[in-house]
mmCIF file of C-alpha atoms in Angstrom:
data_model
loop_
_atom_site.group_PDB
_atom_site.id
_atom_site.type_symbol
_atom_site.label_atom_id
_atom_site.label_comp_id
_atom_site.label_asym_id
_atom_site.label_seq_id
_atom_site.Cartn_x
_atom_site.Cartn_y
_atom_site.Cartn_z
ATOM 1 C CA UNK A 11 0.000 0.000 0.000
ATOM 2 C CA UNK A 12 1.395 4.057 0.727
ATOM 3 C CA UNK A 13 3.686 2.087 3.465
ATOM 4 C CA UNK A 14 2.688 4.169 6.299
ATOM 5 C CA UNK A 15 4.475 1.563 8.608
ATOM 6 C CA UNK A 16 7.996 2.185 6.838
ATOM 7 C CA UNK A 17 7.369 6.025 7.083
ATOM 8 C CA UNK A 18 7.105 6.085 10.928
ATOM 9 C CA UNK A 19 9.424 3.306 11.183
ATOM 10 C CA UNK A 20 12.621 3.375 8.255
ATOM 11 C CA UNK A 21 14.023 0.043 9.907
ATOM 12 C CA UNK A 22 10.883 -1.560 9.785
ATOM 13 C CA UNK A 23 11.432 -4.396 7.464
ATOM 14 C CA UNK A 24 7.741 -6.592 7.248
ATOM 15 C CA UNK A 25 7.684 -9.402 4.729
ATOM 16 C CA UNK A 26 8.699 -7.877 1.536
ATOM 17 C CA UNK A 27 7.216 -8.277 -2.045
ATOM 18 C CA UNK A 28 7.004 -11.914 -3.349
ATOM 19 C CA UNK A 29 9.829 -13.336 -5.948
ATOM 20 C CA UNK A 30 9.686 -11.826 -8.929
ATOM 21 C CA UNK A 31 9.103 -15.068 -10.635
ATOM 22 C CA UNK A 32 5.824 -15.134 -9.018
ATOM 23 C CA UNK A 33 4.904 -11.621 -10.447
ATOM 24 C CA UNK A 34 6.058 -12.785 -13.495
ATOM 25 C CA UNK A 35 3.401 -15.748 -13.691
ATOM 26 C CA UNK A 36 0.871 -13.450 -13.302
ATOM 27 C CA UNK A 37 -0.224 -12.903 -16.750
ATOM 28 C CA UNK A 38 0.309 -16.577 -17.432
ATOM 29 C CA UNK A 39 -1.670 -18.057 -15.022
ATOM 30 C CA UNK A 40 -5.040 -16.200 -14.761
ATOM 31 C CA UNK A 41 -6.403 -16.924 -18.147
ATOM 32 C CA UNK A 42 -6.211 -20.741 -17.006
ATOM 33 C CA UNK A 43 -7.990 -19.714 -13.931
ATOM 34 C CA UNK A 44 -10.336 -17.906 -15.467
ATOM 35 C CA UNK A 45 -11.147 -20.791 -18.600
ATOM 36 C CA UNK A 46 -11.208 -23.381 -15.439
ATOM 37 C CA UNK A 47 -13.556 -20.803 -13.396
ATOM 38 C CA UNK A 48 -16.369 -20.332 -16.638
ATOM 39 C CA UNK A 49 -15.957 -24.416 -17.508
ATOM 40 C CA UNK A 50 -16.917 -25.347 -13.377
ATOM 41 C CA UNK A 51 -19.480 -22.871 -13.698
ATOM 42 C CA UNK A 52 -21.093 -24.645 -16.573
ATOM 43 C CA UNK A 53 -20.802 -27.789 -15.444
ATOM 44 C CA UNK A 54 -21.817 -27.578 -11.644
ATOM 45 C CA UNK A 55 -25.363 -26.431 -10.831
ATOM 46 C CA UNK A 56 -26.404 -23.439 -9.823
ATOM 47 C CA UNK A 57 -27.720 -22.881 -6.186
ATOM 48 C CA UNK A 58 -30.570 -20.681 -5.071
ATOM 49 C CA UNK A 59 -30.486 -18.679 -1.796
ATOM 50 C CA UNK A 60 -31.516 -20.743 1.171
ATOM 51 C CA UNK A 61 -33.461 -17.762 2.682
ATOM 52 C CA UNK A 62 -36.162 -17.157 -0.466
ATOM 53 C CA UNK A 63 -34.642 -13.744 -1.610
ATOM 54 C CA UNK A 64 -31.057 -13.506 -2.995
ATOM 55 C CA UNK A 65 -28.688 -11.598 -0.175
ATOM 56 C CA UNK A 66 -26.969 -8.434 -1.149
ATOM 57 C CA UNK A 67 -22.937 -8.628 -2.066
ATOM 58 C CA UNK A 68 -21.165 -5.599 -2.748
ATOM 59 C CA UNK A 69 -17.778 -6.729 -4.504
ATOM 60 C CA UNK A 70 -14.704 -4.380 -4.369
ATOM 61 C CA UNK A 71 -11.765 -4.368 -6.699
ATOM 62 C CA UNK A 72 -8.336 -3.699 -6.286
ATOM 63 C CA UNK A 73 -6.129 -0.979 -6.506
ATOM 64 C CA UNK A 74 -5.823 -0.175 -10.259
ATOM 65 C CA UNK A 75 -8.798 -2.217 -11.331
ATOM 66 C CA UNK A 76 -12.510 -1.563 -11.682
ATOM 67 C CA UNK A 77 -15.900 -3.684 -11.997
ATOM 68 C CA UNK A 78 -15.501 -5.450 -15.121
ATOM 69 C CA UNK A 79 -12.205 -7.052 -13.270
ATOM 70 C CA UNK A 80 -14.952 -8.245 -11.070
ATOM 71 C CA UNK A 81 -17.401 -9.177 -13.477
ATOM 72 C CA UNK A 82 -16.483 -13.131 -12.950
ATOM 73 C CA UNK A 83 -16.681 -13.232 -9.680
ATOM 74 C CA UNK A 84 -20.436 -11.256 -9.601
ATOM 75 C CA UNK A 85 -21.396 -13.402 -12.293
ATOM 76 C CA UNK A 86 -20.578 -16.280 -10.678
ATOM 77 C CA UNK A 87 -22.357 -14.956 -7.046
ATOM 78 C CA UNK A 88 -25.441 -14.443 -9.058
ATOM 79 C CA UNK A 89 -25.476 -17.903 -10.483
ATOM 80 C CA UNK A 90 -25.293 -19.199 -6.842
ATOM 81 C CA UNK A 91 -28.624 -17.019 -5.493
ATOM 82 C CA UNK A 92 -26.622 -13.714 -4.299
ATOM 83 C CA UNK A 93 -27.932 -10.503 -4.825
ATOM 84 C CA UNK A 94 -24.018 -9.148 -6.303
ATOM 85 C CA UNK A 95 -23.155 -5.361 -6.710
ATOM 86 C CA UNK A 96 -19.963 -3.576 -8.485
ATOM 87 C CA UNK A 97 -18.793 -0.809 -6.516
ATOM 88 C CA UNK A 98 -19.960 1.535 -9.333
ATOM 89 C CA UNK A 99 -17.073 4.210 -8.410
ATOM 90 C CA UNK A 100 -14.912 3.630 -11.787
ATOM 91 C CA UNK A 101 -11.026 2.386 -11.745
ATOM 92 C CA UNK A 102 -9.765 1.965 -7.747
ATOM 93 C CA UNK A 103 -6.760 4.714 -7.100
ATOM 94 C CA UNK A 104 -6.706 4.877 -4.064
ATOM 95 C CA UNK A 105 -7.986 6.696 -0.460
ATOM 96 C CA UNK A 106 -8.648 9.690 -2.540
ATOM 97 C CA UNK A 107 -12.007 11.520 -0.635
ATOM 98 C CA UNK A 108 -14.154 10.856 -3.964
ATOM 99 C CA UNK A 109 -13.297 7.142 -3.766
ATOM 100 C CA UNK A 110 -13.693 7.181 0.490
ATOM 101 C CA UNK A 111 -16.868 9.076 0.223
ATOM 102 C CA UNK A 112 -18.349 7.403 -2.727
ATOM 103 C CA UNK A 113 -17.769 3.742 -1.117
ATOM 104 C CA UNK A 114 -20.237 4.357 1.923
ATOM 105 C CA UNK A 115 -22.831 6.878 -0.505
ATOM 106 C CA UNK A 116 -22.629 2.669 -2.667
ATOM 107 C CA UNK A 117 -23.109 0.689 0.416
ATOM 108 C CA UNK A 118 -26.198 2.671 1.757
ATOM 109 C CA UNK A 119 -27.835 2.466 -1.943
ATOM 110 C CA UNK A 120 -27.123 -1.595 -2.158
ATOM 111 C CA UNK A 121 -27.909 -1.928 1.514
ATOM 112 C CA UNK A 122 -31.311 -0.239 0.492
ATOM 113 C CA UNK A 123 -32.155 -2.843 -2.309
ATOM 114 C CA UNK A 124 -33.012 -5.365 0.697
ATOM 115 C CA UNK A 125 -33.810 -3.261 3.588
ATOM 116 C CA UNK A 126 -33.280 -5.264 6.770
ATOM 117 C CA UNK A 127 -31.097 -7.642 4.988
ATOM 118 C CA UNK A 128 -26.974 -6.959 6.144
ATOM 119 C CA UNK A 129 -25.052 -6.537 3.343
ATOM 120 C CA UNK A 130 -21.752 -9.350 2.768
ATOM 121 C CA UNK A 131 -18.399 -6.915 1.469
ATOM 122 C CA UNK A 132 -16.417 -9.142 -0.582
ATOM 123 C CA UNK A 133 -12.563 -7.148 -1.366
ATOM 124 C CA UNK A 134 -10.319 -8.272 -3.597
ATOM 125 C CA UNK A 135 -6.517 -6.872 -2.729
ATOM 126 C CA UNK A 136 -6.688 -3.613 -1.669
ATOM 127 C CA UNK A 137 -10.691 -3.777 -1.715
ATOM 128 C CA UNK A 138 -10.463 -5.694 0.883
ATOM 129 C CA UNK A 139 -9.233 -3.071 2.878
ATOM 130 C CA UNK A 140 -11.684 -0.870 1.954
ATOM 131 C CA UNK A 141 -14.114 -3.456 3.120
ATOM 132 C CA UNK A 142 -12.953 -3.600 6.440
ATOM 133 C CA UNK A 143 -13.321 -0.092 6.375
ATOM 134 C CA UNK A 144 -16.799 0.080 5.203
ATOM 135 C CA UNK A 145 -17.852 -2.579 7.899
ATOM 136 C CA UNK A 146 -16.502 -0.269 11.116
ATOM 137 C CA UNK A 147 -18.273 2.988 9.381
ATOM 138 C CA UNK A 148 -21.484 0.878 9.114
ATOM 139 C CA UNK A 149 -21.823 -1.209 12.048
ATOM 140 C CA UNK A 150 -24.914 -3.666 11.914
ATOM 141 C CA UNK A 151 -25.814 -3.064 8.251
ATOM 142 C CA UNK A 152 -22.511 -5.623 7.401
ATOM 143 C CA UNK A 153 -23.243 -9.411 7.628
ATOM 144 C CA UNK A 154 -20.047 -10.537 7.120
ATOM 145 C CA UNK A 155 -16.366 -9.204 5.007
ATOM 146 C CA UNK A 156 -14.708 -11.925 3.119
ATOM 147 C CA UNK A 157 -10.659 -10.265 1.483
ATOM 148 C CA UNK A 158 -9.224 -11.829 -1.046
ATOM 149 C CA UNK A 159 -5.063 -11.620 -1.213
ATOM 150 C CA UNK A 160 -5.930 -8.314 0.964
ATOM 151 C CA UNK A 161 -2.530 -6.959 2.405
ATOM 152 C CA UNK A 162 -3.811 -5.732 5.651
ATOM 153 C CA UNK A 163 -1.460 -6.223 8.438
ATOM 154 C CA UNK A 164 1.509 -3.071 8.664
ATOM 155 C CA UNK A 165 4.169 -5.931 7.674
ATOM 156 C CA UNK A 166 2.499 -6.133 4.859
ATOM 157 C CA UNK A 167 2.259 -2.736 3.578
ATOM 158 C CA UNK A 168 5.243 -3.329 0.665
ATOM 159 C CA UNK A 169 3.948 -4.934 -2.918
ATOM 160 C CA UNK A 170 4.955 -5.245 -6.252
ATOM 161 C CA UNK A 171 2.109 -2.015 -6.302
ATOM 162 C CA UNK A 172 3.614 0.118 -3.597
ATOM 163 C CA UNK A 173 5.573 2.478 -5.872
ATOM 164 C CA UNK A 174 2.094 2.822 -7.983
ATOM 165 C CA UNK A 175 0.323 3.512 -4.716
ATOM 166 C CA UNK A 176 3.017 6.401 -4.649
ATOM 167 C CA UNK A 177 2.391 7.353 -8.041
ATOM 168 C CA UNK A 178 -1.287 7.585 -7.833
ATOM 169 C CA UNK A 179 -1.676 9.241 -4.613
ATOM 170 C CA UNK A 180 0.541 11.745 -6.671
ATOM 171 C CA UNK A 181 -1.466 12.007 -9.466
ATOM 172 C CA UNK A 182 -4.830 11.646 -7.862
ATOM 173 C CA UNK A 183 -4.752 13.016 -4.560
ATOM 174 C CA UNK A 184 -4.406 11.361 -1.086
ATOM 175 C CA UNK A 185 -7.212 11.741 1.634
ATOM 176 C CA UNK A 186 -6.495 13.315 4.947
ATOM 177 C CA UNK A 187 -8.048 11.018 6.544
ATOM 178 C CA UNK A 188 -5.728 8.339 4.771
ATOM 179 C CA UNK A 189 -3.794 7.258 7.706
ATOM 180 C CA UNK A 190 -6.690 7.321 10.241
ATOM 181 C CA UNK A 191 -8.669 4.883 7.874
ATOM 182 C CA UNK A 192 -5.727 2.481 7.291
ATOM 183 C CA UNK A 193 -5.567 2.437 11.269
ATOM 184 C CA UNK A 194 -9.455 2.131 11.671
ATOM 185 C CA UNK A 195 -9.293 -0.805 8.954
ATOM 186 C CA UNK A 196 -6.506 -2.877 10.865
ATOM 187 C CA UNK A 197 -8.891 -2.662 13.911
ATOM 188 C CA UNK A 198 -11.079 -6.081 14.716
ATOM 189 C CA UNK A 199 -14.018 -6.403 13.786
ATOM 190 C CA UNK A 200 -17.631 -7.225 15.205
ATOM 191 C CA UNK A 201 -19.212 -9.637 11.967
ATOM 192 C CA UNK A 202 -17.296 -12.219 10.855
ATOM 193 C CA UNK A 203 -13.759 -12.189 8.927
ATOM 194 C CA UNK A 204 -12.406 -14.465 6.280
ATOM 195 C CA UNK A 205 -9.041 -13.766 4.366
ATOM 196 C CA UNK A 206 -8.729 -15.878 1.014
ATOM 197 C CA UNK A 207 -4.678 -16.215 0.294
ATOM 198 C CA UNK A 208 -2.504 -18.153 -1.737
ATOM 199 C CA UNK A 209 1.432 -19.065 -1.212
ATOM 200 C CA UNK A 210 1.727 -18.028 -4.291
ATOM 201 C CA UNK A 211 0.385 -14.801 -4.540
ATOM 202 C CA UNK A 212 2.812 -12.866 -7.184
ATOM 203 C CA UNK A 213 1.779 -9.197 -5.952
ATOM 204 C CA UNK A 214 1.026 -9.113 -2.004
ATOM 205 C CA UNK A 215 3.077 -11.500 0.417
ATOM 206 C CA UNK A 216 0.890 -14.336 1.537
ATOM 207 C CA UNK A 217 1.478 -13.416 5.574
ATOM 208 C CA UNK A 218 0.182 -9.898 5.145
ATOM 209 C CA UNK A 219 -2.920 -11.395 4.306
ATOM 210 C CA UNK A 220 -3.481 -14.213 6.771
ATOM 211 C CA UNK A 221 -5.877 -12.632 9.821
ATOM 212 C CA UNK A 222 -6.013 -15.588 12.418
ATOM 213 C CA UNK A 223 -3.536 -14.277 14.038
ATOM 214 C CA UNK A 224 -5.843 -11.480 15.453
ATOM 215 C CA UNK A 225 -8.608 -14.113 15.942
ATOM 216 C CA UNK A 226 -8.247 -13.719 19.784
ATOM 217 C CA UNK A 227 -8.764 -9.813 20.007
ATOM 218 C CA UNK A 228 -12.031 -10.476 17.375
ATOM 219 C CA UNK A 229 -15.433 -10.529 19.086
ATOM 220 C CA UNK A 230 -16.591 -12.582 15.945
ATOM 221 C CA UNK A 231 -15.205 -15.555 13.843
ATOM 222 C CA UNK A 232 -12.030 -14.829 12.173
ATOM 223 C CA UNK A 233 -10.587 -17.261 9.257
ATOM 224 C CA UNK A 234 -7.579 -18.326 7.483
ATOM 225 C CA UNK A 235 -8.080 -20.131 3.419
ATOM 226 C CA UNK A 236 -5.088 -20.465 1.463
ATOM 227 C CA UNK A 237 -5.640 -21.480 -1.596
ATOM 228 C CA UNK A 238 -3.396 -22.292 -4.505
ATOM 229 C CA UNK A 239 -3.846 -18.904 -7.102
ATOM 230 C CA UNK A 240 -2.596 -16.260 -8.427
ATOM 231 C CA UNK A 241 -2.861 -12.659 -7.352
ATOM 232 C CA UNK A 242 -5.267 -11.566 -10.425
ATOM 233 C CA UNK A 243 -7.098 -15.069 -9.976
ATOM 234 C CA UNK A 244 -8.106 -14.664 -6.710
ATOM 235 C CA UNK A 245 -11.669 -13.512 -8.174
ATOM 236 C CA UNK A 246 -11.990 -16.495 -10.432
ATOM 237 C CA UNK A 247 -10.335 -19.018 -9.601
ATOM 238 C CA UNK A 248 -12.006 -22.045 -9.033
ATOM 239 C CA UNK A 249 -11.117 -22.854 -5.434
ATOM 240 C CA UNK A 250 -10.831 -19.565 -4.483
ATOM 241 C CA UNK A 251 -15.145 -18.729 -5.787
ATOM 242 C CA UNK A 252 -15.671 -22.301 -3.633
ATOM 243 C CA UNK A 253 -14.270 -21.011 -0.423
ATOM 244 C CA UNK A 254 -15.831 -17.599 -1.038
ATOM 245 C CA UNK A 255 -19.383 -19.758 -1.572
ATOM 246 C CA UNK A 256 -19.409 -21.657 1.222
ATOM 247 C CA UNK A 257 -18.120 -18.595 3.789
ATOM 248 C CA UNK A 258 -21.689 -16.522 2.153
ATOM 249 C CA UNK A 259 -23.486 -19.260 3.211
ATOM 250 C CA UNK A 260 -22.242 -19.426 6.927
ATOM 251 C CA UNK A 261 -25.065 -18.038 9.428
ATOM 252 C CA UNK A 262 -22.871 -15.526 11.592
ATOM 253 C CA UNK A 263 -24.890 -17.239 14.420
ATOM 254 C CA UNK A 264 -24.344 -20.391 14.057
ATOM 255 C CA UNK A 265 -20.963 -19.829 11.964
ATOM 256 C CA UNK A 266 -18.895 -23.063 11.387
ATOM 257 C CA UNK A 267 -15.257 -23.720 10.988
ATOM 258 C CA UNK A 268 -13.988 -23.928 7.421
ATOM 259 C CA UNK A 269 -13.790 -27.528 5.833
ATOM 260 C CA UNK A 270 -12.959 -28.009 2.596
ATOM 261 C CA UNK A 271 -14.830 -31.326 2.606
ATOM 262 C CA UNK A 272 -17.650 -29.206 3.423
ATOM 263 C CA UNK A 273 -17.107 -26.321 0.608
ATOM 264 C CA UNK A 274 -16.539 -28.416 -1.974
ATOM 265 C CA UNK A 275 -19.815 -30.863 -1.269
ATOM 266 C CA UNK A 276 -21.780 -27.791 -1.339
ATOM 267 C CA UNK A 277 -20.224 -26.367 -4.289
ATOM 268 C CA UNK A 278 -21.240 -30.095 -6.268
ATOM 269 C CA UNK A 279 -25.218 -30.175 -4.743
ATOM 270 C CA UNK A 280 -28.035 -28.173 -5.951
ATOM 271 C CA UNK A 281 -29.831 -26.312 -3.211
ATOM 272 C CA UNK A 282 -32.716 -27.470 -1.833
#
């Protein structure tokens, strides 16, 4: 991200930026993930919501990226019986005001498409962070925040898209309230948390995204899946959309552990 943590702290190290190879793969590996993600999706059923009306999902992208980026993954939600919603707020660059301001003006308008229905925030990367955001500004209107290969944690805070957080907070503007929100954001939080990772992640370092270890300061369920993806393919990728399915289905009272026994037996069943 802007690396707040090596501004107050020079020395401070955190994990780094994955191997270049990794970055490298990128572009190699997320049509696959993608042509593997539209092939399950024709060939597994579809589900409908268990509750009668389809829940609301607003989906996030990451820095740099905008909703068609996301258009698999909302495509994909609204196959299995979710109400799914771009962000509607154009390319993400950043914790500019008009992005800040324009996130919570989105949520109120999707949270008022099913009034008295919480809304599930699903962030990919750095809109996953703005999820966890958007879930302290609107407390008990969330239902649960699900981050995929989100970068979180202060150790985390240097990418292979730092220096074009840099260069967009140049060319765009940075909020004063930047620093506040990244420290509001890393605060627990009362719904339930999943982070979605993978090993081999090729932009953000894997351990930046993991959040069990703050599962003991959480008042609600906090969750680790790693899953084997890219970066970009976090929001198609097969195993990635089955974890993400079966953590939408979870009652936040009655929410049970991850099993990927479980996920993928749902994923394979039509819906009652």
């Amino acid at each position: 991200m802007y690396d707040f943590a090596h501004d107050a702290d020079p020395q401070a190290a955190g994990y780094g930026a994955p191997p270049l190879l990794l970055t490298a793969a990128e572009a190699f590996r997320f049509p696959v993930e993608l042509t593997s993600s539209l092939v399950s999706d024709l060939v597994l059923p579809p589900r409908r919501s268990v509750d009668g009306e389809p829940r609301p999902v607003l989906v996030l992208p990451g820095f740099m990226a905008d909703d068609p980026l996301t258009a698999r993954l909302r495509g994909h939600l609204q196959r299995q019986g979710y109400s799914a919603h771009g962000w509607g707020l154009g390319r993400n660059v950043g914790l500019t005001d008009t992005i800040v301001d324009g996130l919570l003006e989105r949520f109120d308008e999707v949270a008022a498409t099913a009034p008295g229905a919480p809304v599930s925030l699903v962030g990919w990367s750095f809109g996953g962070l703005l999820a966890r955001w958007t879930a302290h500004r609107r407390p008990g209107q969330v239902r649960q925040v699900v981050c995929l290969g989100s970068p979180w944690r202060a150790e985390g805070e240097r990418t292979r898209a730092t220096r074009m957080f840099e260069r967009a907070a140049v060319k765009h503007g940075l909020s004063d309230r930047a620093r506040d929100i990244v420290d509001e954001l890393r605060r627990p939080l009362d719904v339930p948390l999943t982070a979605i990772w993978s090993r081999t992640d090729g932009i953000a370092h894997w351990q930046g995204c993991r959040v069990a270890e703050s599962a003991e300061s959480s008042p609600a369920p906090v969750e680790d899946i790693g899953v084997p993806s890219s970066h970009v393919g976090l929001v198609s990728n097969p195993l990635a959309l089955a974890a993400l399915d079966d953590r939408l289905a979870q009652d936040p009272a009655d929410w049970r552990p991850f099993s990927w026994r479980a996920a993928l037996a749902r994923r394979t069943r039509v819906a009652a």
